[in-house]
PDB file of C-alpha atoms in Angstrom:
ATOM      1  CA  MET K   1     -21.631 -18.032   6.866  1.00 79.00           C
ATOM      2  CA  LEU K   2     -20.705 -21.453   5.454  1.00 87.00           C
ATOM      3  CA  LYS K   3     -20.234 -19.979   1.987  1.00 93.00           C
ATOM      4  CA  LEU K   4     -18.077 -17.192   3.388  1.00 95.00           C
ATOM      5  CA  THR K   5     -15.934 -19.659   5.346  1.00 96.00           C
ATOM      6  CA  LYS K   6     -15.353 -21.767   2.241  1.00 96.00           C
ATOM      7  CA  LEU K   7     -14.384 -18.708   0.218  1.00 97.00           C
ATOM      8  CA  ILE K   8     -11.851 -17.616   2.837  1.00 97.00           C
ATOM      9  CA  GLU K   9     -10.444 -21.164   2.977  1.00 97.00           C
ATOM     10  CA  GLN K  10     -10.032 -21.058  -0.814  1.00 97.00           C
ATOM     11  CA  TYR K  11      -8.198 -17.752  -0.564  1.00 97.00           C
ATOM     12  CA  ILE K  12      -5.948 -19.138   2.181  1.00 97.00           C
ATOM     13  CA  ALA K  13      -5.054 -22.118   0.012  1.00 97.00           C
ATOM     14  CA  LYS K  14      -4.400 -19.968  -3.052  1.00 95.00           C
ATOM     15  CA  GLU K  15      -2.152 -17.552  -1.165  1.00 94.00           C
ATOM     16  CA  LYS K  16      -0.493 -20.291   0.949  1.00 91.00           C
ATOM     17  CA  LEU K  17      -1.500 -18.575   4.186  1.00 94.00           C
ATOM     18  CA  PRO K  18      -1.575 -20.260   7.615  1.00 94.00           C
ATOM     19  CA  ASN K  19      -4.886 -21.876   8.523  1.00 96.00           C
ATOM     20  CA  ALA K  20      -5.178 -19.504  11.489  1.00 96.00           C
ATOM     21  CA  TYR K  21      -5.866 -16.696   8.997  1.00 97.00           C
ATOM     22  CA  LEU K  22      -9.447 -17.996   8.757  1.00 97.00           C
ATOM     23  CA  ASP K  23     -10.209 -16.905  12.323  1.00 97.00           C
ATOM     24  CA  VAL K  24      -8.495 -13.563  11.734  1.00 97.00           C
ATOM     25  CA  ALA K  25     -10.543 -12.934   8.597  1.00 97.00           C
ATOM     26  CA  LEU K  26     -13.832 -13.840  10.250  1.00 97.00           C
ATOM     27  CA  LYS K  27     -13.182 -11.885  13.439  1.00 97.00           C
ATOM     28  CA  TRP K  28     -11.628  -8.716  12.047  1.00 97.00           C
ATOM     29  CA  PHE K  29     -12.030  -8.443   8.282  1.00 97.00           C
ATOM     30  CA  LYS K  30     -15.593  -9.642   7.685  1.00 96.00           C
ATOM     31  CA  PRO K  31     -16.937  -6.763   9.824  1.00 96.00           C
ATOM     32  CA  LEU K  32     -14.667  -4.429   7.844  1.00 96.00           C
ATOM     33  CA  CYS K  33     -16.070  -5.681   4.530  1.00 96.00           C
ATOM     34  CA  ASP K  34     -19.638  -5.544   5.869  1.00 95.00           C
ATOM     35  CA  SER K  35     -19.169  -1.925   6.882  1.00 94.00           C
ATOM     36  CA  ILE K  36     -17.604  -0.925   3.561  1.00 93.00           C
ATOM     37  CA  ASP K  37     -20.350  -2.778   1.666  1.00 91.00           C
ATOM     38  CA  LEU K  38     -22.899  -0.703   3.575  1.00 88.00           C
ATOM     39  CA  HIS K  39     -20.971   2.523   2.904  1.00 81.00           C
ATOM     40  CA  GLN K  40     -20.762   1.650  -0.786  1.00 84.00           C
ATOM     41  CA  LYS K  41     -24.492   1.049  -1.038  1.00 78.00           C
ATOM     42  CA  LYS K  42     -25.271   4.350   0.658  1.00 77.00           C
ATOM     43  CA  SER K  43     -22.785   6.113  -1.601  1.00 73.00           C
ATOM     44  CA  LYS K  44     -24.431   4.614  -4.680  1.00 69.00           C
ATOM     45  CA  GLN K  45     -27.817   5.925  -3.553  1.00 67.00           C
ATOM     46  CA  THR K  46     -26.467   9.465  -3.666  1.00 63.00           C
ATOM     47  CA  LYS K  47     -24.612   8.974  -6.972  1.00 57.00           C
ATOM     48  CA  ASP K  48     -27.291   7.223  -9.017  1.00 55.00           C
ATOM     49  CA  ALA K  49     -26.292   8.670 -12.367  1.00 53.00           C
ATOM     50  CA  SER K  50     -22.558   8.215 -11.836  1.00 62.00           C
ATOM     51  CA  PRO K  51     -20.482   5.097 -12.602  1.00 67.00           C
ATOM     52  CA  CYS K  52     -17.929   6.236 -10.000  1.00 85.00           C
ATOM     53  CA  PRO K  53     -16.727   3.305  -7.859  1.00 94.00           C
ATOM     54  CA  PHE K  54     -16.139   3.364  -4.103  1.00 95.00           C
ATOM     55  CA  PHE K  55     -12.413   3.920  -3.448  1.00 97.00           C
ATOM     56  CA  ILE K  56     -10.733   2.341  -0.405  1.00 97.00           C
ATOM     57  CA  GLY K  57      -7.220   3.326   0.682  1.00 98.00           C
ATOM     58  CA  ILE K  58      -5.173   0.843   2.729  1.00 98.00           C
ATOM     59  CA  ASN K  59      -2.004   1.896   4.534  1.00 98.00           C
ATOM     60  CA  GLY K  60       0.460  -0.399   6.267  1.00 96.00           C
ATOM     61  CA  CYS K  61       4.243  -0.456   6.553  1.00 94.00           C
ATOM     62  CA  GLN K  62       6.311  -3.087   4.772  1.00 88.00           C
ATOM     63  CA  GLY K  63       5.244  -6.605   5.697  1.00 88.00           C
ATOM     64  CA  SER K  64       2.155  -5.525   7.661  1.00 94.00           C
ATOM     65  CA  GLY K  65      -0.193  -7.644   5.552  1.00 93.00           C
ATOM     66  CA  LYS K  66      -1.828  -4.892   3.491  1.00 95.00           C
ATOM     67  CA  SER K  67      -1.434  -6.762   0.187  1.00 95.00           C
ATOM     68  CA  THR K  68      -2.936  -9.922   1.706  1.00 96.00           C
ATOM     69  CA  LEU K  69      -5.829  -7.936   3.161  1.00 98.00           C
ATOM     70  CA  SER K  70      -6.415  -6.112  -0.128  1.00 98.00           C
ATOM     71  CA  GLY K  71      -6.512  -9.410  -2.001  1.00 98.00           C
ATOM     72  CA  LEU K  72      -8.908 -10.946   0.520  1.00 98.00           C
ATOM     73  CA  MET K  73     -11.249  -7.963   0.431  1.00 98.00           C
ATOM     74  CA  SER K  74     -11.328  -7.935  -3.359  1.00 98.00           C
ATOM     75  CA  TYR K  75     -11.934 -11.696  -3.486  1.00 98.00           C
ATOM     76  CA  LEU K  76     -14.819 -11.456  -1.005  1.00 98.00           C
ATOM     77  CA  PHE K  77     -16.343  -8.401  -2.657  1.00 97.00           C
ATOM     78  CA  ASN K  78     -16.334 -10.263  -5.968  1.00 97.00           C
ATOM     79  CA  GLU K  79     -17.450 -13.684  -4.774  1.00 97.00           C
ATOM     80  CA  TYR K  80     -19.536 -13.032  -1.654  1.00 97.00           C
ATOM     81  CA  TYR K  81     -20.893  -9.491  -1.814  1.00 96.00           C
ATOM     82  CA  GLY K  82     -21.631  -9.488  -5.541  1.00 95.00           C
ATOM     83  CA  LYS K  83     -19.421  -6.486  -6.319  1.00 95.00           C
ATOM     84  CA  LYS K  84     -16.889  -6.009  -9.075  1.00 96.00           C
ATOM     85  CA  SER K  85     -13.635  -4.879  -7.496  1.00 97.00           C
ATOM     86  CA  VAL K  86     -10.035  -4.237  -8.448  1.00 97.00           C
ATOM     87  CA  VAL K  87      -6.831  -3.841  -6.404  1.00 98.00           C
ATOM     88  CA  LEU K  88      -4.170  -1.258  -7.191  1.00 98.00           C
ATOM     89  CA  SER K  89      -0.783  -1.357  -5.473  1.00 97.00           C
ATOM     90  CA  LEU K  90       1.250   1.815  -5.100  1.00 98.00           C
ATOM     91  CA  ASP K  91       4.283  -0.370  -5.870  1.00 96.00           C
ATOM     92  CA  ASP K  92       3.050  -0.983  -9.413  1.00 96.00           C
ATOM     93  CA  PHE K  93       3.323   2.717 -10.198  1.00 98.00           C
ATOM     94  CA  TYR K  94       7.066   3.005  -9.595  1.00 98.00           C
ATOM     95  CA  PHE K  95       8.966   4.888 -12.256  1.00 98.00           C
ATOM     96  CA  THR K  96      10.980   2.707 -14.601  1.00 97.00           C
ATOM     97  CA  LYS K  97      14.628   2.088 -13.808  1.00 96.00           C
ATOM     98  CA  LEU K  98      15.620   4.536 -16.557  1.00 97.00           C
ATOM     99  CA  GLU K  99      13.344   7.246 -15.162  1.00 98.00           C
ATOM    100  CA  ARG K 100      14.760   6.765 -11.668  1.00 98.00           C
ATOM    101  CA  THR K 101      18.271   6.885 -13.092  1.00 98.00           C
ATOM    102  CA  ASN K 102      17.449  10.274 -14.594  1.00 98.00           C
ATOM    103  CA  LEU K 103      16.082  11.476 -11.246  1.00 98.00           C
ATOM    104  CA  ALA K 104      19.252  10.271  -9.521  1.00 98.00           C
ATOM    105  CA  GLN K 105      21.389  12.218 -11.963  1.00 98.00           C
ATOM    106  CA  THR K 106      19.345  15.436 -11.961  1.00 98.00           C
ATOM    107  CA  VAL K 107      17.930  15.642  -8.410  1.00 98.00           C
ATOM    108  CA  HIS K 108      19.636  13.298  -5.926  1.00 98.00           C
ATOM    109  CA  PRO K 109      21.405   9.902  -6.145  1.00 98.00           C
ATOM    110  CA  LEU K 110      19.102   8.319  -3.508  1.00 98.00           C
ATOM    111  CA  LEU K 111      16.160   8.613  -5.923  1.00 98.00           C
ATOM    112  CA  LEU K 112      17.570   5.703  -7.893  1.00 97.00           C
ATOM    113  CA  THR K 113      16.170   3.434  -5.179  1.00 94.00           C
ATOM    114  CA  ARG K 114      12.429   2.826  -5.510  1.00 93.00           C
ATOM    115  CA  GLY K 115      10.191   3.307  -2.524  1.00 94.00           C
ATOM    116  CA  VAL K 116       9.717   6.854  -1.335  1.00 97.00           C
ATOM    117  CA  PRO K 117       7.325   9.493  -2.683  1.00 98.00           C
ATOM    118  CA  GLY K 118       8.866  10.981  -5.782  1.00 98.00           C
ATOM    119  CA  THR K 119       9.738   7.549  -7.221  1.00 98.00           C
ATOM    120  CA  HIS K 120       6.186   6.812  -8.400  1.00 98.00           C
ATOM    121  CA  ASP K 121       4.525   7.918 -11.624  1.00 98.00           C
ATOM    122  CA  THR K 122       1.724   9.922 -10.016  1.00 98.00           C
ATOM    123  CA  GLN K 123       0.523  11.213 -13.390  1.00 98.00           C
ATOM    124  CA  LEU K 124      -0.069   7.614 -14.458  1.00 98.00           C
ATOM    125  CA  MET K 125      -1.876   7.014 -11.146  1.00 98.00           C
ATOM    126  CA  SER K 126      -4.046  10.058 -11.743  1.00 98.00           C
ATOM    127  CA  ASP K 127      -4.921   8.832 -15.244  1.00 97.00           C
ATOM    128  CA  VAL K 128      -5.824   5.369 -13.921  1.00 97.00           C
ATOM    129  CA  PHE K 129      -7.972   6.803 -11.121  1.00 97.00           C
ATOM    130  CA  ALA K 130      -9.780   9.080 -13.567  1.00 96.00           C
ATOM    131  CA  SER K 131     -10.481   6.181 -15.946  1.00 96.00           C
ATOM    132  CA  LEU K 132     -11.799   4.024 -13.104  1.00 96.00           C
ATOM    133  CA  ALA K 133     -13.940   6.885 -11.814  1.00 95.00           C
ATOM    134  CA  SER K 134     -15.429   7.267 -15.306  1.00 94.00           C
ATOM    135  CA  GLY K 135     -16.152   3.554 -15.678  1.00 93.00           C
ATOM    136  CA  GLU K 136     -13.776   3.118 -18.618  1.00 93.00           C
ATOM    137  CA  ALA K 137     -11.902  -0.023 -19.625  1.00 93.00           C
ATOM    138  CA  LEU K 138      -8.185   0.355 -18.960  1.00 94.00           C
ATOM    139  CA  SER K 139      -4.823  -1.310 -18.351  1.00 95.00           C
ATOM    140  CA  ILE K 140      -3.162  -1.068 -14.929  1.00 96.00           C
ATOM    141  CA  PRO K 141       0.657  -1.199 -14.780  1.00 97.00           C
ATOM    142  CA  THR K 142       2.632  -3.969 -13.097  1.00 96.00           C
ATOM    143  CA  PHE K 143       6.073  -3.551 -11.526  1.00 96.00           C
ATOM    144  CA  ASP K 144       8.453  -6.513 -11.484  1.00 93.00           C
ATOM    145  CA  LYS K 145      10.533  -6.242  -8.308  1.00 84.00           C
ATOM    146  CA  SER K 146      12.738  -9.147  -9.328  1.00 81.00           C
ATOM    147  CA  ILE K 147      14.186  -6.965 -12.113  1.00 89.00           C
ATOM    148  CA  ASP K 148      13.516  -3.623 -10.365  1.00 90.00           C
ATOM    149  CA  ASP K 149      11.647  -2.320 -13.388  1.00 95.00           C
ATOM    150  CA  ARG K 150       8.162  -1.904 -14.796  1.00 96.00           C
ATOM    151  CA  ALA K 151       6.834  -4.992 -16.530  1.00 95.00           C
ATOM    152  CA  PRO K 152       6.024  -4.821 -20.271  1.00 95.00           C
ATOM    153  CA  MET K 153       2.481  -3.706 -21.143  1.00 94.00           C
ATOM    154  CA  SER K 154       1.595  -7.248 -22.210  1.00 94.00           C
ATOM    155  CA  MET K 155       1.726  -8.146 -18.492  1.00 95.00           C
ATOM    156  CA  TRP K 156      -0.424  -5.256 -17.260  1.00 96.00           C
ATOM    157  CA  GLN K 157      -3.752  -5.902 -15.540  1.00 93.00           C
ATOM    158  CA  GLU K 158      -6.747  -5.456 -17.847  1.00 95.00           C
ATOM    159  CA  VAL K 159      -9.946  -4.021 -16.384  1.00 95.00           C
ATOM    160  CA  ALA K 160     -13.036  -4.210 -18.569  1.00 92.00           C
ATOM    161  CA  GLY K 161     -15.784  -1.702 -17.959  1.00 81.00           C
ATOM    162  CA  PRO K 162     -16.987  -0.092 -14.726  1.00 93.00           C
ATOM    163  CA  VAL K 163     -16.159  -1.526 -11.306  1.00 95.00           C
ATOM    164  CA  ASP K 164     -17.937  -1.090  -7.980  1.00 95.00           C
ATOM    165  CA  ILE K 165     -14.949  -0.953  -5.643  1.00 96.00           C
ATOM    166  CA  VAL K 166     -11.318   0.119  -6.083  1.00 97.00           C
ATOM    167  CA  ILE K 167      -8.812  -0.851  -3.382  1.00 98.00           C
ATOM    168  CA  VAL K 168      -5.551   1.128  -3.350  1.00 98.00           C
ATOM    169  CA  GLU K 169      -2.788  -0.115  -1.038  1.00 98.00           C
ATOM    170  CA  GLY K 170       0.650   1.240  -0.258  1.00 97.00           C
ATOM    171  CA  TRP K 171       3.128   1.782   2.558  1.00 97.00           C
ATOM    172  CA  CYS K 172       2.827   5.581   2.368  1.00 97.00           C
ATOM    173  CA  TRP K 173      -0.621   5.774   0.807  1.00 98.00           C
ATOM    174  CA  GLY K 174      -2.556   8.264   2.912  1.00 98.00           C
ATOM    175  CA  THR K 175       0.543   9.693   4.587  1.00 98.00           C
ATOM    176  CA  HIS K 176       0.614  13.485   4.802  1.00 97.00           C
ATOM    177  CA  ALA K 177       3.709  15.651   4.346  1.00 98.00           C
ATOM    178  CA  GLN K 178       5.784  16.684   7.328  1.00 98.00           C
ATOM    179  CA  ASP K 179       6.344  20.227   8.466  1.00 96.00           C
ATOM    180  CA  ASN K 180       9.555  21.503   6.881  1.00 93.00           C
ATOM    181  CA  LYS K 181      11.092  22.030  10.325  1.00 95.00           C
ATOM    182  CA  ALA K 182      10.872  18.271  10.944  1.00 96.00           C
ATOM    183  CA  LEU K 183      13.214  17.649   8.006  1.00 97.00           C
ATOM    184  CA  ALA K 184      16.173  19.481   9.496  1.00 96.00           C
ATOM    185  CA  THR K 185      17.621  16.668  11.606  1.00 96.00           C
ATOM    186  CA  PRO K 186      18.613  13.355   9.961  1.00 97.00           C
ATOM    187  CA  ILE K 187      16.671  10.393  11.350  1.00 96.00           C
ATOM    188  CA  ASN K 188      19.249   7.677  10.526  1.00 96.00           C
ATOM    189  CA  SER K 189      22.717   7.084   9.088  1.00 96.00           C
ATOM    190  CA  LEU K 190      21.419   7.044   5.508  1.00 97.00           C
ATOM    191  CA  GLU K 191      20.136  10.588   5.825  1.00 97.00           C
ATOM    192  CA  LYS K 192      23.177  11.721   7.796  1.00 97.00           C
ATOM    193  CA  ASN K 193      25.762  10.304   5.387  1.00 97.00           C
ATOM    194  CA  SER K 194      23.988  10.426   2.005  1.00 97.00           C
ATOM    195  CA  ASP K 195      21.636  13.405   2.415  1.00 98.00           C
ATOM    196  CA  SER K 196      23.529  15.725   4.723  1.00 96.00           C
ATOM    197  CA  ASP K 197      22.021  18.881   3.197  1.00 97.00           C
ATOM    198  CA  GLY K 198      18.447  17.503   3.187  1.00 97.00           C
ATOM    199  CA  THR K 199      17.934  17.725  -0.588  1.00 98.00           C
ATOM    200  CA  TRP K 200      16.540  14.192  -0.894  1.00 98.00           C
ATOM    201  CA  ARG K 201      14.161  14.314   2.055  1.00 98.00           C
ATOM    202  CA  SER K 202      12.919  17.760   1.036  1.00 98.00           C
ATOM    203  CA  TYR K 203      12.217  16.496  -2.481  1.00 98.00           C
ATOM    204  CA  VAL K 204      10.379  13.474  -1.089  1.00 98.00           C
ATOM    205  CA  ASN K 205       8.308  15.605   1.282  1.00 98.00           C
ATOM    206  CA  ASN K 206       7.392  18.094  -1.428  1.00 98.00           C
ATOM    207  CA  ALA K 207       6.368  15.279  -3.790  1.00 98.00           C
ATOM    208  CA  LEU K 208       4.128  13.879  -1.051  1.00 98.00           C
ATOM    209  CA  LEU K 209       2.497  17.270  -0.590  1.00 98.00           C
ATOM    210  CA  THR K 210       2.037  18.261  -4.229  1.00 98.00           C
ATOM    211  CA  GLN K 211       1.647  14.967  -6.110  1.00 98.00           C
ATOM    212  CA  TYR K 212       0.227  12.345  -3.721  1.00 98.00           C
ATOM    213  CA  THR K 213      -2.036  14.268  -1.354  1.00 97.00           C
ATOM    214  CA  PRO K 214      -4.292  15.598  -4.161  1.00 97.00           C
ATOM    215  CA  LEU K 215      -4.987  11.971  -5.185  1.00 98.00           C
ATOM    216  CA  TYR K 216      -6.228  11.149  -1.677  1.00 98.00           C
ATOM    217  CA  SER K 217      -9.449  13.001  -2.502  1.00 97.00           C
ATOM    218  CA  TYR K 218     -10.518   9.978  -4.566  1.00 97.00           C
ATOM    219  CA  MET K 219     -10.631   7.798  -1.444  1.00 97.00           C
ATOM    220  CA  ASP K 220     -14.018   7.270   0.206  1.00 95.00           C
ATOM    221  CA  SER K 221     -12.649   5.248   3.131  1.00 96.00           C
ATOM    222  CA  TRP K 222      -9.251   4.598   4.749  1.00 97.00           C
ATOM    223  CA  VAL K 223      -7.939   1.448   6.447  1.00 98.00           C
ATOM    224  CA  PHE K 224      -4.771   1.579   8.589  1.00 98.00           C
ATOM    225  CA  LEU K 225      -2.782  -1.502   9.624  1.00 98.00           C
ATOM    226  CA  LYS K 226      -0.786   0.068  12.443  1.00 97.00           C
ATOM    227  CA  ALA K 227       2.537  -1.586  13.302  1.00 97.00           C
ATOM    228  CA  PRO K 228       3.718  -1.481  16.934  1.00 95.00           C
ATOM    229  CA  SER K 229       6.821   0.488  15.934  1.00 94.00           C
ATOM    230  CA  PHE K 230       9.349   0.894  13.145  1.00 94.00           C
ATOM    231  CA  ASP K 231      11.480  -1.838  14.764  1.00 91.00           C
ATOM    232  CA  ALA K 232       9.071  -4.469  13.415  1.00 92.00           C
ATOM    233  CA  VAL K 233       9.747  -3.472   9.810  1.00 89.00           C
ATOM    234  CA  TYR K 234      13.117  -5.220   9.524  1.00 88.00           C
ATOM    235  CA  ALA K 235      11.759  -8.638  10.546  1.00 87.00           C
ATOM    236  CA  TRP K 236       8.701  -8.257   8.350  1.00 87.00           C
ATOM    237  CA  ARG K 237      10.778  -7.121   5.358  1.00 83.00           C
ATOM    238  CA  ARG K 238      13.053 -10.152   5.732  1.00 82.00           C
ATOM    239  CA  GLN K 239      10.001 -12.372   5.494  1.00 79.00           C
ATOM    240  CA  GLN K 240       8.921 -10.582   2.309  1.00 75.00           C
ATOM    241  CA  GLU K 241      12.311 -11.122   0.677  1.00 75.00           C
ATOM    242  CA  LYS K 242      12.254 -14.829   1.562  1.00 74.00           C
ATOM    243  CA  LYS K 243       8.842 -15.186  -0.092  1.00 72.00           C
ATOM    244  CA  LEU K 244      10.085 -13.330  -3.168  1.00 69.00           C
ATOM    245  CA  LYS K 245      13.106 -15.637  -3.361  1.00 68.00           C
ATOM    246  CA  LEU K 246      10.868 -18.711  -3.231  1.00 70.00           C
ATOM    247  CA  ARG K 247       8.721 -17.283  -6.011  1.00 67.00           C
ATOM    248  CA  VAL K 248      11.403 -16.123  -8.441  1.00 66.00           C
ATOM    249  CA  GLY K 249      14.511 -18.061  -7.404  1.00 64.00           C
ATOM    250  CA  ASN K 250      17.948 -16.525  -6.860  1.00 60.00           C
ATOM    251  CA  ALA K 251      17.350 -13.347  -8.834  1.00 56.00           C
ATOM    252  CA  SER K 252      20.028 -10.687  -8.558  1.00 56.00           C
ATOM    253  CA  ASN K 253      17.685  -8.167  -6.960  1.00 61.00           C
ATOM    254  CA  ILE K 254      16.746 -10.316  -3.954  1.00 71.00           C
ATOM    255  CA  MET K 255      18.188  -8.440  -0.965  1.00 75.00           C
ATOM    256  CA  SER K 256      20.489  -9.831   1.697  1.00 81.00           C
ATOM    257  CA  ASP K 257      19.844  -9.075   5.384  1.00 82.00           C
ATOM    258  CA  GLU K 258      22.471  -6.322   5.305  1.00 85.00           C
ATOM    259  CA  GLU K 259      20.881  -4.767   2.240  1.00 85.00           C
ATOM    260  CA  ILE K 260      17.479  -4.874   3.943  1.00 87.00           C
ATOM    261  CA  LEU K 261      18.885  -2.957   6.910  1.00 88.00           C
ATOM    262  CA  THR K 262      20.024  -0.216   4.554  1.00 89.00           C
ATOM    263  CA  PHE K 263      16.910  -0.315   2.392  1.00 88.00           C
ATOM    264  CA  ILE K 264      14.426   0.191   5.233  1.00 92.00           C
ATOM    265  CA  GLN K 265      16.221   3.406   6.204  1.00 95.00           C
ATOM    266  CA  TYR K 266      14.722   4.940   3.059  1.00 96.00           C
ATOM    267  CA  TYR K 267      11.291   4.297   4.586  1.00 95.00           C
ATOM    268  CA  GLN K 268      12.018   5.110   8.213  1.00 96.00           C
ATOM    269  CA  ARG K 269      11.181   8.806   8.313  1.00 98.00           C
ATOM    270  CA  LEU K 270       7.741   8.538   6.747  1.00 98.00           C
ATOM    271  CA  THR K 271       6.899   5.232   8.440  1.00 97.00           C
ATOM    272  CA  VAL K 272       7.511   6.753  11.878  1.00 97.00           C
ATOM    273  CA  HIS K 273       5.602   9.886  10.838  1.00 98.00           C
ATOM    274  CA  THR K 274       2.677   7.752   9.613  1.00 98.00           C
ATOM    275  CA  LEU K 275       2.517   5.735  12.828  1.00 97.00           C
ATOM    276  CA  CYS K 276       2.160   8.997  14.736  1.00 96.00           C
ATOM    277  CA  THR K 277      -0.353  10.754  12.489  1.00 97.00           C
ATOM    278  CA  LEU K 278      -2.444   8.568  10.181  1.00 97.00           C
ATOM    279  CA  GLU K 279      -4.948   7.382  12.765  1.00 93.00           C
ATOM    280  CA  LYS K 280      -6.289  10.943  12.829  1.00 93.00           C
ATOM    281  CA  TYR K 281      -7.465  10.462   9.247  1.00 93.00           C
ATOM    282  CA  ALA K 282      -8.183   6.723   9.013  1.00 96.00           C
ATOM    283  CA  ASP K 283     -11.687   5.279   9.269  1.00 96.00           C
ATOM    284  CA  PHE K 284     -10.662   1.742  10.265  1.00 97.00           C
ATOM    285  CA  ILE K 285      -7.565   1.138  12.428  1.00 97.00           C
ATOM    286  CA  PHE K 286      -6.144  -2.305  13.205  1.00 98.00           C
ATOM    287  CA  GLU K 287      -3.366  -2.301  15.798  1.00 97.00           C
ATOM    288  CA  LEU K 288      -0.735  -5.030  15.280  1.00 97.00           C
ATOM    289  CA  ASP K 289       1.781  -6.634  17.629  1.00 96.00           C
ATOM    290  CA  ASN K 290       5.299  -7.709  16.633  1.00 93.00           C
ATOM    291  CA  GLU K 291       3.958 -10.992  15.226  1.00 92.00           C
ATOM    292  CA  ARG K 292       1.395  -9.114  13.115  1.00 93.00           C
ATOM    293  CA  ASN K 293      -1.481 -10.296  15.260  1.00 95.00           C
ATOM    294  CA  ILE K 294      -4.316  -7.800  15.517  1.00 97.00           C
ATOM    295  CA  THR K 295      -4.711  -6.775  19.134  1.00 97.00           C
ATOM    296  CA  ARG K 296      -7.364  -4.097  18.745  1.00 96.00           C
ATOM    297  CA  SER K 297      -9.540  -2.438  16.116  1.00 96.00           C
ATOM    298  CA  ARG K 298     -11.083   0.987  16.055  1.00 93.00           C
ATOM    299  CA  TYR K 299     -13.607   2.632  13.797  1.00 90.00           C
ATOM    300  CA  HIS K 300     -13.748   6.398  13.382  1.00 77.00           C
ATOM    301  CA  ALA K 301     -17.157   7.435  12.084  1.00 63.00           C
ATOM    302  CA  LYS K 302     -17.020  10.511   9.867  1.00 57.00           C
TER     303      LYS K 302
END
């Protein structure tokens, strides 16, 4: 336990997290990693001849802490559990700015803004998943939010050889498509004023159904960081933007509070839908309060 504590303290220092995160990690996330380690070992016993890694999907709305959790899990799997792991963020698979411009011109203007299903390169995701499943060396894309565009290939993440565990995190990763009837009524002013005929939300929903859901079959286990409500997203997103500003300075793509209010409307429909539905599919559920404290955890054995 002393070694584990020191490793978590190192991660806290590296990520500039509050010291209280140590207790959170030990109480909630060590049991999570222990359980996944056990699942991975059992999975390996049934797939002796296969290099296929154990895939973990992590869902959480903006600012819920999914990236921090993914990083911690990967760090502990590498340094404490003796596994080779890699983290993939759904954000890193956004289409380039030029590709989204083309979508905006040919499908709907709202697709210029990154975020929703339909603005990610799911073919690239599929190729990356297949390479990881086959144990191949590969490069994983990186998206630079400060310039709202994909980073050059020289900055992509290099993965050499087979890995034991793949962690995939994203705000809508694991979310299932809505029934078409649910799309009829706008959920906010963005949909009412900029998507009055429902073209954008229908495109997003169809992309979720046809492009994203088939990739879910790679996942061996799902983790859900469940926010108390969509109302928490604004405060959490503001915190994210402040961190980004500290990291990159006064870049032109750092959003103001007013811009954040508009931006989160792009996410509202599927975030609310996810909060109501994902726990039916998730294996590990962590319920959060408005301060992102975990108030309860649940495990659904499958």
